[in-house]
XYZ file of C-alpha atoms in Angstrom:
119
model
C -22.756 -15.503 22.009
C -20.065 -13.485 23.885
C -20.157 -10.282 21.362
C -16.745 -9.071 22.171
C -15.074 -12.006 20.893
C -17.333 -12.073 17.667
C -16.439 -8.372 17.089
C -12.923 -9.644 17.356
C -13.530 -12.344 14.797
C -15.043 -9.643 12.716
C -11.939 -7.600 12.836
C -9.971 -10.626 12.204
C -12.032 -11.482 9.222
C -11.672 -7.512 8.147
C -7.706 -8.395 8.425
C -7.959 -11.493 6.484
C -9.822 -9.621 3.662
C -7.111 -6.744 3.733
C -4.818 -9.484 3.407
C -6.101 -10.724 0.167
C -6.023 -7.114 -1.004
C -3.063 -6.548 -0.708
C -1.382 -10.289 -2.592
C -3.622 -9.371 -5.600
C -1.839 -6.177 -5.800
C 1.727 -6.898 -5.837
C 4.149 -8.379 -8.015
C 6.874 -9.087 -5.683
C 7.511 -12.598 -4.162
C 8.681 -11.444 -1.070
C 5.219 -9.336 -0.332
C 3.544 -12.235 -1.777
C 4.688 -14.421 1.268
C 3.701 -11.779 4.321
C 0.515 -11.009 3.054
C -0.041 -14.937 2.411
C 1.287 -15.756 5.811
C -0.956 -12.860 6.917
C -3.908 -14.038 5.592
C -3.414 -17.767 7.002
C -2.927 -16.463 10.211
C -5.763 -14.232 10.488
C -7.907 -16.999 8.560
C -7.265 -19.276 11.455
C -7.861 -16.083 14.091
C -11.248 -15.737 13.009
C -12.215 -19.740 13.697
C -10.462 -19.355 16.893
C -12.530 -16.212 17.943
C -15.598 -18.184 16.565
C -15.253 -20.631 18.864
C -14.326 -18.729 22.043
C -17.802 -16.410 21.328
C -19.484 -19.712 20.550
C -18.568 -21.126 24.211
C -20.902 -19.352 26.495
C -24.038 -19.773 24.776
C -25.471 -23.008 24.837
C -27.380 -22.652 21.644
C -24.094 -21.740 20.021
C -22.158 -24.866 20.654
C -23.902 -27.051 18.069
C -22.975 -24.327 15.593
C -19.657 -24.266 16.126
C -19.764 -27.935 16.438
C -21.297 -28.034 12.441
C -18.546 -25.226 11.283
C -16.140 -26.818 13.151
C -17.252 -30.043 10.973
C -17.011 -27.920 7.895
C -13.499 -26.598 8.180
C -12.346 -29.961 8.165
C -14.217 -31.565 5.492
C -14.507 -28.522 3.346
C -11.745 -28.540 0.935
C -11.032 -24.937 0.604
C -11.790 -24.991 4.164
C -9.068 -28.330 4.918
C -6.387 -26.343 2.717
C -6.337 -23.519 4.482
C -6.201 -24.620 8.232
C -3.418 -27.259 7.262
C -1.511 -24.102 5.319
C -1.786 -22.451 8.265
C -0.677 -25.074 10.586
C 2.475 -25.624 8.102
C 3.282 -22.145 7.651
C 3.307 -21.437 11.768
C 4.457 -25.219 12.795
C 6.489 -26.586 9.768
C 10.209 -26.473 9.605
C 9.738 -25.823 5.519
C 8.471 -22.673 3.629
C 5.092 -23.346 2.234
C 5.319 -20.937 -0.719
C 7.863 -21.256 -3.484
C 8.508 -19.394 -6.376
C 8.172 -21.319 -9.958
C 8.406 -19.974 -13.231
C 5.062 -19.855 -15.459
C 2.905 -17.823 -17.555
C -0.772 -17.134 -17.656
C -3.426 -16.861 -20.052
C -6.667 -14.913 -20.051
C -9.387 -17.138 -22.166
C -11.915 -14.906 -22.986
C -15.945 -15.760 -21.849
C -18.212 -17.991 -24.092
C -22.008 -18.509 -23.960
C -20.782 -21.455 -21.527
C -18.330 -19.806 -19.486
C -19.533 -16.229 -19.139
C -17.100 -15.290 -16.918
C -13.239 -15.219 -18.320
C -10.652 -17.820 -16.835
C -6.872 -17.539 -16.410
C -5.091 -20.603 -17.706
C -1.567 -21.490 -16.013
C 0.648 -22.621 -18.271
């Protein structure tokens, strides 16, 4: 694998994580778009940077082949490439702002963890 472009997948990856960061900390729609935008485009940075470490090696090629596979079918995966795409491509903004309210359900013997429930 060509390490400089993984490093710069890692980096992108880093970016993608800071990105996430920062929209669970704020309240404000307007930062809630950049750092969502932000995140979508370094999401997508990090596959691209994948794949361009991934094309020197021969042994590397069926792996990116397989994640390549798994971004597509993947539905987390699927969302976020096609957000991305819309977001950078799309003549329409992809977040919008609709009133709600949220719930924190407390954890039971079944659900250990607490859930939020949109209302």
């Amino acid at each position: 694998m060509d390490l400089a472009a993984l490093n710069l997948a890692r980096t992108e990856f880093d970016r993608a994580f800071q990105s996430m960061t920062d929209l669970a900390g704020t309240e404000f729609f307007a930062e809630i778009e950049r750092h969502w935008s932000a995140f979508l485009v370094s999401a997508h940075r990090v596959c691209t940077k994948l794949e361009s470490a991934s094309k020197p090696c021969p042994k590397a090629s069926p792996w990116w082949g397989r994640k390549r596979h798994e971004i597509r079918n993947d539905p987390l995966l699927s969302y976020v490439w096609h957000a991305r795409n819309a977001d950078e491509h799309g003549l329409h903004q992809v977040t919008q702002k609709h009133p709600g309210a949220f719930t924190l359900v407390p954890p039971t013997p079944e659900r250990p963890i607490g859930e939020v429930q949109v209302t």
